[in-house]
Coordinates of C-alpha atoms and ligand atoms in Angstrom, one line a residue:
X3 CA 0.0 0.0 0.0
X4 CA 2.8 2.4 -0.7
X5 CA 1.0 5.7 -1.4
X6 CA 0.2 6.2 -5.1
X7 CA 1.5 9.8 -4.8
X8 CA 5.2 8.8 -4.5
X9 CA 4.8 6.4 -7.4
X10 CA 3.3 9.1 -9.6
X11 CA 6.1 11.4 -8.6
X12 CA 8.6 8.7 -9.3
X13 CA 7.4 8.3 -12.9
X14 CA 7.3 12.0 -13.4
X15 CA 10.8 12.6 -12.0
X16 CA 12.3 9.7 -13.9
X17 CA 10.8 11.0 -17.2
X18 CA 12.5 14.3 -16.6
X19 CA 15.8 12.7 -15.6
X20 CA 15.8 10.4 -18.6
X21 CA 15.4 13.4 -20.8
X22 CA 18.4 15.2 -19.4
X23 CA 20.8 12.5 -18.2
X24 CA 23.5 11.1 -20.4
X25 CA 22.6 7.8 -22.1
X26 CA 24.2 4.4 -21.7
X27 CA 24.9 4.9 -18.0
X28 CA 24.6 1.9 -15.8
X29 CA 24.8 3.4 -12.3
X30 CA 28.4 2.3 -11.7
X31 CA 29.6 6.0 -11.3
X32 CA 27.3 6.6 -8.4
X33 CA 27.3 10.2 -7.2
X34 CA 30.7 10.7 -8.8
X35 CA 29.4 10.9 -12.4
X36 CA 30.6 14.5 -12.9
X37 CA 28.4 15.3 -16.0
X38 CA 28.9 18.8 -17.6
X39 CA 27.5 21.8 -15.6
X40 CA 24.9 23.9 -17.4
X41 CA 26.5 26.7 -19.5
X42 CA 25.6 29.5 -17.0
X43 CA 28.1 28.1 -14.5
X44 CA 30.9 27.0 -16.8
X45 CA 33.0 30.2 -17.1
X46 CA 32.8 31.1 -13.4
X47 CA 33.7 27.6 -12.3
X48 CA 36.4 27.2 -14.9
X49 CA 38.2 30.3 -13.7
X50 CA 38.6 28.7 -10.3
X51 CA 39.8 25.3 -11.5
X52 CA 42.5 26.0 -14.0
X53 CA 45.2 23.9 -12.4
X54 CA 45.8 21.4 -9.6
X55 CA 49.0 22.0 -7.6
X56 CA 50.4 19.4 -5.2
X57 CA 52.7 21.1 -2.7
X58 CA 53.7 17.7 -1.4
X59 CA 53.7 14.2 -2.7
X60 CA 52.1 11.1 -1.2
X61 CA 49.8 8.4 -2.5
X62 CA 46.9 10.3 -1.0
X63 CA 47.9 13.6 -2.6
X64 CA 48.2 11.8 -5.9
X65 CA 44.7 10.3 -5.7
X66 CA 43.4 13.7 -4.6
X67 CA 44.9 15.4 -7.6
X68 CA 43.6 12.7 -10.0
X69 CA 40.1 12.9 -8.5
X70 CA 40.1 16.7 -9.0
X71 CA 41.2 16.3 -12.6
X72 CA 38.7 13.7 -13.3
X73 CA 35.8 15.6 -11.6
X74 CA 36.7 19.0 -13.1
X75 CA 37.4 17.5 -16.5
X76 CA 33.9 16.0 -16.4
X77 CA 32.1 19.0 -15.0
X78 CA 33.8 21.7 -17.0
X79 CA 34.9 19.8 -20.1
X80 CA 38.6 20.7 -19.7
X81 CA 41.0 19.0 -17.3
X82 CA 43.0 21.4 -15.1
X83 CA 46.7 21.9 -15.8
X84 CA 49.7 21.6 -13.4
X85 CA 51.4 25.0 -13.2
X86 CA 50.7 27.6 -10.5
X87 CA 48.6 30.2 -12.3
X88 CA 45.4 32.2 -11.7
X89 CA 42.6 30.0 -10.6
X90 CA 44.7 27.1 -9.4
X91 CA 43.6 24.7 -6.7
X92 CA 46.5 24.2 -4.3
X93 CA 46.7 21.2 -2.1
X94 CA 48.6 21.9 1.1
X95 CA 49.5 20.2 4.4
X96 CA 48.9 22.7 7.1
X97 CA 48.7 22.9 10.9
X98 CA 45.0 23.7 11.1
X99 CA 43.2 24.3 14.3
X100 CA 39.6 23.4 14.9
X101 CA 39.0 21.0 12.0
X102 CA 40.3 17.9 13.9
X103 CA 42.7 15.4 12.6
X104 CA 40.8 14.4 9.5
X105 CA 39.3 17.8 8.8
X106 CA 40.1 20.3 6.1
X107 CA 39.7 24.0 5.2
X108 CA 38.8 25.4 1.8
X109 CA 39.9 29.0 1.3
X110 CA 39.9 31.5 -1.5
X111 CA 43.3 33.3 -1.2
X112 CA 46.0 34.9 -3.2
X113 CA 49.5 33.6 -3.7
X114 CA 51.9 36.3 -5.1
X115 CA 48.9 38.1 -6.4
X116 CA 47.3 35.1 -8.1
X117 CA 43.8 34.1 -7.0
X118 CA 43.8 30.5 -5.9
X119 CA 41.7 28.0 -3.9
X120 CA 43.6 26.4 -1.0
X121 CA 42.6 22.9 0.1
X122 CA 44.5 22.5 3.4
X123 CA 44.5 19.8 6.0
X124 CA 46.6 18.6 8.8
X125 CA 46.7 15.0 7.4
X126 CA 46.8 14.0 3.8
X127 CA 43.4 12.3 4.1
X128 CA 41.9 15.7 5.0
X129 CA 43.1 17.1 1.7
X130 CA 41.2 14.3 -0.1
X131 CA 38.1 15.0 1.9
X132 CA 38.5 18.7 1.1
X133 CA 38.8 17.9 -2.6
X134 CA 35.6 15.9 -2.5
X135 CA 33.9 18.7 -0.7
X136 CA 35.1 21.2 -3.3
X137 CA 33.8 19.0 -6.1
X138 CA 30.5 18.6 -4.2
X139 CA 30.0 22.3 -4.2
X140 CA 30.4 22.4 -7.9
X141 CA 28.3 19.3 -8.4
X142 CA 25.4 20.8 -6.4
X143 CA 26.0 24.3 -7.9
X144 CA 26.6 25.8 -4.5
X145 CA 30.2 27.0 -4.9
X146 CA 30.3 30.4 -3.2
X147 CA 32.1 33.3 -4.8
X148 CA 34.5 33.4 -1.8
X149 CA 35.4 30.2 0.0
X150 CA 36.3 30.1 3.6
X151 CA 35.0 26.9 5.3
X152 CA 36.5 24.4 7.6
X153 CA 34.9 21.1 8.3
X154 CA 35.8 17.9 10.1
X155 CA 34.1 14.7 11.2
X156 CA 32.1 14.6 14.4
X157 CA 32.6 10.9 14.9
X158 CA 36.2 9.5 14.7
X159 CA 35.4 6.0 13.3
X160 CA 32.9 5.8 10.4
X161 CA 32.7 2.3 9.1
X162 CA 30.9 -0.1 6.7
X163 CA 30.3 -3.6 8.0
X164 CA 30.0 -6.2 5.2
X165 CA 28.2 -9.3 6.0
X166 CA 30.0 -11.1 3.2
X167 CA 30.7 -14.8 3.4
X168 CA 33.8 -16.4 2.0
X169 CA 31.8 -18.4 -0.5
X170 CA 30.7 -15.2 -2.2
X171 CA 27.2 -15.0 -0.7
X172 CA 26.1 -12.0 1.3
X173 CA 23.9 -12.4 4.4
X174 CA 20.9 -10.0 4.0
X175 CA 22.5 -8.8 0.8
X176 CA 20.2 -7.8 -2.1
X177 CA 22.8 -6.5 -4.6
X178 CA 24.3 -9.6 -6.1
X179 CA 27.3 -11.6 -4.8
X180 CA 30.1 -10.3 -2.6
X181 CA 32.2 -7.5 -3.9
X182 CA 35.3 -9.4 -2.9
X183 CA 36.3 -12.0 -5.4
X184 CA 38.4 -14.2 -3.2
X185 CA 39.4 -16.5 -6.0
X186 CA 41.0 -13.6 -8.0
X187 CA 42.5 -11.7 -5.0
X188 CA 45.2 -10.7 -4.3
X189 CA 44.7 -9.3 -7.9
X190 CA 42.9 -5.9 -7.4
X191 CA 40.0 -5.3 -9.7
X192 CA 39.3 -1.7 -10.5
X193 CA 36.0 -1.7 -8.7
X194 CA 37.8 -2.3 -5.4
X195 CA 39.5 1.1 -5.9
X196 CA 36.3 2.7 -7.0
X197 CA 34.6 1.4 -3.9
X198 CA 37.3 3.1 -1.8
X199 CA 36.9 6.4 -3.8
X200 CA 33.1 6.3 -3.2
X201 CA 33.7 5.7 0.5
X202 CA 36.3 8.5 0.9
X203 CA 33.9 10.9 -1.0
X204 CA 31.5 10.6 2.0
X205 CA 34.2 10.3 4.7
X206 CA 34.0 6.6 5.5
X207 CA 37.3 5.5 7.0
X208 CA 37.0 1.8 7.8
X209 CA 35.4 -1.4 6.5
X210 CA 34.9 -4.8 7.9
X211 CA 35.2 -7.3 5.0
X212 CA 33.4 -10.4 6.3
X213 CA 30.2 -11.4 8.0
X214 CA 29.9 -11.2 11.8
X215 CA 28.7 -14.8 11.6
X216 CA 32.3 -15.3 10.9
X217 CA 34.2 -18.1 9.2
X218 CA 37.5 -18.6 11.0
X219 CA 39.3 -19.2 7.7
X220 CA 39.5 -15.5 7.1
X221 CA 42.4 -15.5 9.6
X222 CA 44.5 -18.1 7.7
X223 CA 47.6 -17.0 5.9
X224 CA 46.0 -17.7 2.5
X225 CA 43.1 -15.2 3.1
X226 CA 45.3 -12.7 5.0
X227 CA 47.4 -12.2 2.0
X228 CA 44.3 -11.3 0.0
X229 CA 43.1 -9.0 2.7
X230 CA 46.5 -7.3 2.7
X231 CA 46.2 -6.6 -1.0
X232 CA 42.8 -4.9 -0.4
X233 CA 44.3 -2.9 2.5
X234 CA 47.2 -1.7 0.2
X235 CA 44.7 -0.6 -2.5
X236 CA 42.6 1.3 0.0
X237 CA 45.3 3.0 2.0
X238 CA 45.5 6.1 -0.1
X239 CA 41.8 6.6 0.4
X240 CA 42.1 6.4 4.2
X241 CA 40.1 3.2 4.5
X242 CA 41.4 0.8 7.1
X243 CA 40.5 -2.8 6.9
X244 CA 38.9 -4.7 9.8
X245 CA 37.9 -8.4 10.0
X246 CA 35.2 -10.2 11.8
X247 CA 36.9 -12.7 14.1
X248 CA 35.3 -16.0 15.1
X249 CA 35.8 -16.4 18.8
X250 CA 36.5 -20.1 18.5
X251 CA 39.3 -19.7 15.9
X252 CA 42.0 -21.0 18.3
X253 CA 40.2 -24.3 18.3
X254 CA 39.4 -24.4 14.5
X255 CA 42.7 -23.0 13.3
X256 CA 45.1 -23.5 16.2
X257 CA 43.8 -26.9 17.2
X258 CA 43.7 -25.9 20.8
X259 CA 41.2 -27.8 23.1
X260 CA 39.6 -24.5 24.2
X261 CA 38.9 -20.9 23.3
X262 CA 38.6 -19.8 26.9
X263 CA 39.8 -16.2 27.0
X264 CA 41.6 -16.7 30.3
X265 CA 43.6 -19.7 29.1
X266 CA 47.2 -18.7 28.4
X267 CA 47.5 -20.8 25.3
X268 CA 44.4 -19.0 23.9
X269 CA 45.9 -15.6 24.7
X270 CA 49.2 -16.6 23.1
X271 CA 47.4 -17.9 20.0
X272 CA 45.6 -14.6 19.5
X273 CA 48.8 -12.6 20.2
X274 CA 50.7 -14.4 17.5
X275 CA 47.8 -14.1 15.1
X276 CA 47.7 -10.4 15.7
X277 CA 51.5 -10.2 15.1
X278 CA 51.1 -12.1 11.9
X279 CA 48.3 -9.8 10.7
X280 CA 50.2 -6.6 11.4
X281 CA 53.3 -7.9 9.6
X282 CA 51.1 -8.0 6.5
X283 CA 48.9 -5.0 7.2
X284 CA 50.7 -2.5 9.4
X285 CA 47.6 -0.3 9.8
X286 CA 45.1 -3.1 10.3
X287 CA 42.0 -1.7 12.1
X288 CA 41.1 -4.6 14.3
X289 CA 38.5 -7.2 15.0
X290 CA 34.7 -7.1 15.0
X291 CA 33.2 -9.8 17.1
X292 CA 29.7 -11.3 17.4
X293 CA 29.9 -13.5 20.5
X294 CA 27.3 -15.6 22.3
X295 CA 24.7 -14.2 20.0
X296 CA 22.4 -16.3 17.7
X297 CA 24.6 -19.4 18.2
X298 CA 28.0 -17.8 17.7
X299 CA 30.8 -18.9 20.0
X300 CA 31.9 -16.6 22.8
X301 CA 33.4 -16.3 26.2
X302 CA 30.2 -17.3 28.0
X303 CA 30.8 -20.8 26.7
X304 CA 33.6 -20.9 29.3
X305 CA 31.8 -19.1 32.0
X306 CA 33.5 -15.8 31.2
X307 CA 32.0 -12.4 30.5
X308 CA 31.8 -10.3 27.4
X309 CA 34.4 -8.0 28.9
X310 CA 36.8 -11.0 29.5
X311 CA 36.5 -12.0 25.9
X312 CA 36.8 -8.5 24.5
X313 CA 39.7 -7.6 26.7
X314 CA 41.7 -10.7 25.8
X315 CA 41.5 -9.8 22.1
X316 CA 42.2 -6.1 22.9
X317 CA 45.4 -7.2 24.7
X318 CA 46.6 -8.9 21.5
X319 CA 45.8 -5.9 19.4
X320 CA 47.0 -3.1 21.8
X321 CA 50.7 -3.3 21.0
X322 CA 49.7 -2.6 17.3
X323 CA 47.2 0.1 18.2
X324 CA 44.3 -2.1 16.9
X325 CA 40.7 -2.0 18.1
X326 CA 38.2 -4.6 19.2
X327 CA 34.6 -3.8 18.3
X328 CA 32.4 -6.1 20.4
X329 CA 28.8 -6.3 19.5
X330 CA 26.0 -6.0 22.1
X331 CA 23.4 -7.7 19.9
X332 CA 22.5 -10.5 22.3
X333 CA 19.2 -12.1 23.3
X334 CA 18.0 -15.4 24.5
X335 CA 14.7 -17.2 25.0
X336 CA 14.6 -16.6 28.7
X337 CA 13.3 -13.3 30.2
X338 CA 10.1 -11.4 29.9
X339 CA 11.2 -9.0 27.1
X340 CA 13.8 -9.3 24.4
X341 CA 14.1 -5.6 24.2
X342 CA 15.7 -5.5 27.7
X343 CA 18.3 -8.2 27.3
X344 CA 21.3 -6.4 25.8
X345 CA 21.1 -3.7 28.5
X346 CA 20.8 -6.3 31.2
X347 CA 23.9 -8.0 30.0
X348 CA 26.1 -5.1 29.1
X349 CA 25.2 -2.3 31.6
X350 CA 26.8 -4.1 34.5
X351 CA 30.0 -4.3 32.4
X352 CA 30.3 -0.6 32.0
X353 CA 33.9 0.5 32.9
X354 CA 35.2 -3.0 32.6
X355 CA 36.2 -2.9 28.9
X356 CA 39.8 -2.1 27.9
X357 CA 40.4 1.3 26.3
X358 CA 40.8 -0.1 22.8
X359 CA 37.4 -1.9 23.0
X360 CA 34.3 -0.3 21.4
X361 CA 31.0 -1.8 22.3
X362 CA 28.8 -1.7 19.2
X363 CA 25.1 -1.3 19.8
X364 CA 22.3 -1.5 17.2
X365 CA 20.3 1.7 16.8
X366 CA 17.3 0.2 18.6
X367 CA 16.8 -2.5 21.3
X368 CA 15.3 -5.2 19.0
X369 CA 16.8 -5.5 15.6
X370 CA 16.9 -3.0 12.8
X371 CA 13.2 -2.5 12.6
X372 CA 11.6 0.1 10.4
X373 CA 11.3 2.2 13.5
X374 CA 12.5 1.6 17.0
X375 CA 13.2 3.9 19.9
X376 CA 16.9 4.4 20.5
X377 CA 18.7 1.7 22.4
X378 CA 18.8 2.3 26.1
X379 CA 22.5 1.6 26.3
X380 CA 23.3 4.9 24.6
X381 CA 24.0 7.3 27.4
X382 CA 24.0 4.5 30.0
X383 CA 27.5 3.2 29.5
X384 CA 29.4 6.3 30.0
X385 CA 32.7 4.6 31.0
X386 CA 32.8 2.6 27.8
X387 CA 33.5 3.5 24.1
X388 CA 30.4 3.0 22.1
X389 CA 29.5 2.5 18.5
X390 CA 26.1 2.8 16.9
X391 CA 25.3 0.1 14.3
X392 CA 22.8 0.9 11.6
X393 CA 21.6 -1.2 8.8
X394 CA 22.0 0.2 5.3
X395 CA 20.9 -3.0 3.6
X396 CA 17.1 -3.1 3.8
X397 CA 16.6 -6.4 5.5
X398 CA 13.4 -5.2 7.2
X399 CA 12.6 -2.3 4.9
X400 CA 11.4 -4.0 1.8
X401 CA 14.8 -5.5 0.8
X402 CA 15.3 -4.9 -2.9
X403 CA 11.9 -3.7 -3.8
X404 CA 10.3 -0.2 -3.5
X405 CA 12.2 2.7 -2.1
X406 CA 13.1 3.6 1.5
X407 CA 15.5 6.5 2.0
X408 CA 17.0 5.9 5.4
X409 CA 18.6 9.3 6.0
X410 CA 15.5 10.2 7.9
X411 CA 15.7 7.2 10.1
X412 CA 19.4 7.7 11.0
X413 CA 18.8 11.4 11.7
X414 CA 16.1 10.4 14.1
X415 CA 18.2 8.0 16.1
X416 CA 21.4 10.2 16.0
X417 CA 19.5 13.2 17.3
X418 CA 17.4 11.3 19.9
X419 CA 17.9 12.9 23.3
X420 CA 19.3 10.4 25.8
X421 CA 19.0 13.0 28.6
X422 CA 22.1 11.3 30.0
X423 CA 23.6 12.7 32.0
X424 CA 21.4 15.7 31.2
X425 CA 18.9 16.5 28.5
X426 CA 20.3 17.9 25.3
X427 CA 22.7 14.9 24.9
X428 CA 21.9 13.3 21.6
X429 CA 22.8 9.7 20.8
X430 CA 25.4 11.1 18.4
X431 CA 27.4 12.6 21.2
X432 CA 27.5 9.4 23.2
X433 CA 29.4 7.4 20.5
X434 CA 33.0 7.3 19.1
X435 CA 32.1 5.1 16.1
X436 CA 29.3 4.5 13.7
X437 CA 28.9 1.4 11.6
X438 CA 26.5 0.7 8.7
X439 CA 25.8 -2.8 7.5
X440 CA 26.6 -2.3 3.9
X441 CA 24.1 -2.6 1.0
X442 CA 26.9 -2.9 -1.5
X443 CA 27.4 -6.1 -3.6
X444 CA 28.8 -7.2 -6.9
X445 CA 25.9 -5.7 -8.9
X446 CA 27.1 -3.3 -11.6
X447 CA 25.4 -0.4 -9.9
X448 CA 26.7 -1.6 -6.5
X449 CA 23.4 -1.6 -4.6
X450 CA 21.0 -3.5 -6.8
X451 CA 18.8 -0.5 -7.4
X452 CA 20.2 3.0 -8.2
X453 CA 18.0 4.4 -5.5
X454 CA 19.7 2.4 -2.8
X455 CA 22.9 4.3 -3.6
X456 CA 21.3 7.2 -1.7
X457 CA 21.4 5.2 1.5
X458 CA 25.2 4.5 1.1
X459 CA 25.7 8.2 0.5
X460 CA 23.5 9.4 3.3
X461 CA 25.1 7.0 5.8
X462 CA 28.5 8.4 5.1
X463 CA 27.4 12.0 5.2
X464 CA 25.5 11.5 8.5
X465 CA 28.4 9.6 10.1
X466 CA 30.6 12.6 9.2
X467 CA 28.0 15.2 10.4
X468 CA 25.1 13.7 12.4
X469 CA 23.4 17.2 12.4
X470 CA 23.2 17.3 8.6
X471 CA 19.5 17.4 7.8
X472 CA 18.3 14.3 6.0
X473 CA 16.6 16.5 3.4
X474 CA 19.9 18.3 2.6
X475 CA 21.6 15.0 2.2
X476 CA 18.9 13.7 -0.1
X477 CA 19.1 17.0 -2.1
X478 CA 22.9 16.7 -2.5
X479 CA 22.6 13.0 -3.6
X480 CA 19.8 13.8 -6.1
X481 CA 21.8 16.6 -7.7
X482 CA 25.1 14.7 -7.8
X483 CA 23.5 11.5 -9.1
X484 CA 20.7 12.7 -11.3
X485 CA 20.3 16.3 -12.2
X486 CA 20.3 19.9 -10.9
X487 CA 17.0 20.6 -12.6
X488 CA 15.0 22.2 -9.8
X489 CA 11.7 20.5 -10.6
X490 CA 13.3 17.0 -10.8
X491 CA 15.3 17.6 -7.6
X492 CA 12.1 18.6 -5.8
X493 CA 10.2 15.5 -7.0
X494 CA 13.0 13.1 -6.1
X495 CA 13.6 14.6 -2.7
X496 CA 9.9 14.7 -1.8
X497 CA 9.7 11.0 -2.8
X498 CA 12.8 10.2 -0.7
X499 CA 11.7 12.1 2.4
X500 CA 8.3 10.3 2.6
X501 CA 9.5 6.9 1.7
X502 CA 10.7 5.5 5.0
X503 CA 7.6 6.7 6.8
X504 CA 5.4 5.0 4.2
X505 CA 7.3 1.8 4.8
X506 CA 6.8 2.1 8.5
X507 CA 3.1 2.8 8.0
X508 CA 2.4 -0.3 6.0
X509 CA 4.8 -2.7 7.9
X510 CA 5.1 -1.7 11.5
X511 CA 3.0 1.4 12.3
X512 CA 2.7 3.1 15.7
X513 CA 5.6 1.4 17.3
X514 CA 4.8 -2.2 16.3
X515 CA 7.9 -4.2 15.5
X516 CA 8.9 -7.4 13.7
X517 CA 5.6 -8.0 12.0
X518 CA 7.3 -10.2 9.4
X519 CA 7.9 -13.9 8.9
X520 CA 10.9 -14.9 10.9
X521 CA 12.7 -16.7 8.1
X522 CA 12.9 -14.0 5.4
X523 CA 12.1 -10.7 7.2
X524 CA 10.2 -9.5 4.2
X525 CA 7.0 -7.9 5.6
X526 CA 4.3 -7.4 6.4
X527 CA 3.5 -10.9 7.7
X528 CA 1.7 -10.5 10.9
X529 CA 1.2 -14.2 11.6
X530 CA 3.2 -17.2 10.7
X531 CA 1.3 -20.4 10.4
X532 CA 4.2 -22.6 11.8
X533 CA 3.2 -25.5 14.0
X534 CA 4.4 -25.1 16.7
X535 CA 4.9 -21.3 16.3
X536 CA 8.4 -20.2 16.9
X537 CA 8.9 -18.0 20.0
X538 CA 10.0 -14.9 17.9
X539 CA 6.8 -14.7 15.9
X540 CA 4.9 -11.5 15.2
X541 CA 2.6 -12.1 18.1
X542 CA 5.5 -12.1 20.6
X543 CA 6.1 -8.5 19.5
X544 CA 2.6 -7.2 19.0
X545 CA 0.9 -8.9 22.0
X546 CA -2.4 -8.7 20.2
X547 CA -5.2 -10.3 22.2
X548 CA -8.9 -10.0 22.8
X549 CA -8.5 -6.7 24.7
X550 CA -6.0 -4.8 22.6
X551 CA -2.6 -4.6 21.0
X552 CA 0.9 -3.4 21.9
X553 CA 3.7 -4.4 24.2
X554 CA 3.3 -3.1 27.7
X555 CA 6.8 -1.9 28.6
X556 CA 5.7 0.5 31.4
X557 CA 5.9 -0.4 35.1
X558 CA 2.7 -2.5 34.8
X559 CA 4.4 -4.6 32.1
X560 CA 8.1 -5.4 31.4
X561 CA 9.2 -2.0 32.7
X562 CA 11.8 -1.6 29.9
X563 CA 11.2 2.1 30.3
X564 CA 13.3 1.9 33.5
X565 CA 16.4 1.3 31.4
X566 CA 16.3 4.8 30.0
X567 CA 17.3 8.0 31.9
X568 CA 14.3 8.9 34.1
X569 CA 13.1 11.9 32.1
X570 CA 13.1 9.8 28.9
X571 CA 11.6 6.6 30.5
X572 CA 8.9 8.6 32.2
X573 CA 7.8 10.2 28.9
X574 CA 7.8 6.8 27.1
X575 CA 5.6 5.4 29.9
X576 CA 3.1 8.3 29.8
X577 CA 0.4 8.1 27.2
X578 CA 0.2 11.8 27.2
X579 CA 3.8 12.3 26.5
X580 CA 4.9 9.3 24.3
X581 CA 5.0 10.0 20.6
X582 CA 2.6 8.0 18.4
X583 CA 5.7 6.7 16.7
X584 CA 6.4 4.5 19.8
X585 CA 2.8 4.1 21.1
X586 CA 2.5 0.3 20.8
X587 CA 6.2 -0.2 21.5
X588 CA 5.6 0.9 25.0
X589 CA 1.8 0.4 25.6
X590 CA -0.8 -2.3 25.3
X591 CA -3.9 -0.4 24.3
X592 CA -7.5 -1.4 23.9
X593 CA -8.8 -1.7 20.4
X594 CA -11.1 1.2 21.1
X595 CA -8.2 3.6 22.0
X596 CA -8.7 7.0 20.4
X597 CA -5.7 8.5 18.7
X598 CA -5.0 12.1 19.6
X599 CA -3.2 13.1 16.5
X600 CA -3.9 12.5 12.8
X601 CA -2.4 9.4 11.5
X602 CA -0.6 8.1 9.4
X603 CA 2.1 10.7 9.1
X604 CA 3.1 9.7 5.6
X605 CA -0.3 10.7 4.3
X606 CA -0.2 14.2 5.8
Ligands
GCW906 O1 19.0 -8.9 12.0 C1 19.6 -10.1 12.3 C2 19.8 -10.7 11.0 C3 20.9 -11.7 10.9 C4 22.2 -11.0 11.5 C5 21.9 -10.6 12.9 C6 23.0 -9.8 13.5 C7 24.4 -11.3 10.8 O2 18.6 -11.3 10.6 O3 21.1 -12.1 9.6 O4 23.3 -11.9 11.4 O5 20.8 -9.8 13.0 O6 23.0 -8.6 13.4 O7 24.0 -10.4 14.0

């Protein structure tokens, strides 16, 4: 029941786009197509992009210069030169203050009387980010006459997590097989470099190559050599490689009788594995671990805690400055409310994790639903480094059909006020990392549908700046990918902005969750006819009965509201305060309950 309005808009917008866009494109170039600007911009832009001057040399400076040449060559029809003349773009290392380690400044200036644009940064990667920002200004026709801006990422670690299996399949992937061709690696196909370019263009600086349901073989010398080749190819683009590690690898690969994190043989095995990895990949990012979750091995198998497990791995990586990212996605069949389980398990461990451990928490307490309230662990583990995990691939949001622009969803969670320790503390300021489960695969257009490229783009932009309005990100993407024609942009952006809400309305409205069949997660599917019904069926989550519908998480029910800071929890528990968006997440209401506000939102 997707509204017919977006569909009509889609057809209209696409007709316009088809008329204006270059033919024979297949989506491979993403938002980095660089088609010619309209004639009214050409002269002014060309006078500010006559040459690219590298004042230092490094692989990152080189890829920056080549991106500028490619972008400007496409946008303006003439590639810039190399000499220092009027209108040159000058790439400089500089001790900037205020833009952070990875930030940059763009500045209109004069060198010996010649007007130039300086792209300056403390580290080379900042120069590359600055160049992409400069190109974006041209691509969106927003280059000001005088440039004087500095920008840097708000969140230090901005990652993509790939759930790619070593056999080439992708868990919850809807864009063809895995992007990594293990049989061909260590040979580097050009698309591996273009993947890094695309990531760098939105500021992503890390990628986990393999599924969190990990195969230990990724840690064998055979695979590590291939991983090292990828790391070499991505280094100039500032993308560090991470791997999902299977906790029982010491048994499977090392033939030890145990993977107990406190056993000295196990510690030694991981230490020597870490040493081996860093010999091949000196800037290896670290391990991502899914432990004691959905059947994966972990420290609890040996009576140890998540902190024991994470800290053991952290000890092996610490001498190399690597990081352990430990997932908090845990639940089990016991207990009265699955939404409470991760908090109950992890909150008592606050302060017990080593400094190079990051605990990675899904945006909401259940599992990447079309809408969830923010996870109660944000703001409640103040002595632990935290990451937010979002899902870019649309497992629960229509998979590879229809459209759902998720910039709105991520803005919602990043800006949610934890009130911890005081109100005005959004989720984004409680985290040091943000990870998106990638929607990229081997499809020629990377994401299966061209439209899903917007979610890759928006994820990166929001990870860089969580305050960026989702509409602005959609607008940028539409202009860079399709056209700057104002009518088309308006139609595309309108369609994008309403699309996630439409998906919520027809799948899990009013705070319902998981109303889909448990095997494929393609919704809606409010009842599964399995005999006997599995525990995690839609009725577990909707609690529909003769009296009403919704999960009572107030003090009369599971009291999950108590896991939030009191101001937040009180509001969620109060029918007069809670937003309709979370109504049935927190309340069991009679079928006769009268809504106070107009609904559904997507139709307003
Ligand atoms: O959402 C669920 C998915 C699983 C996934 C799991 C997780 C990788 O259905 O496919 O496993 O979450 O995040 O670990």
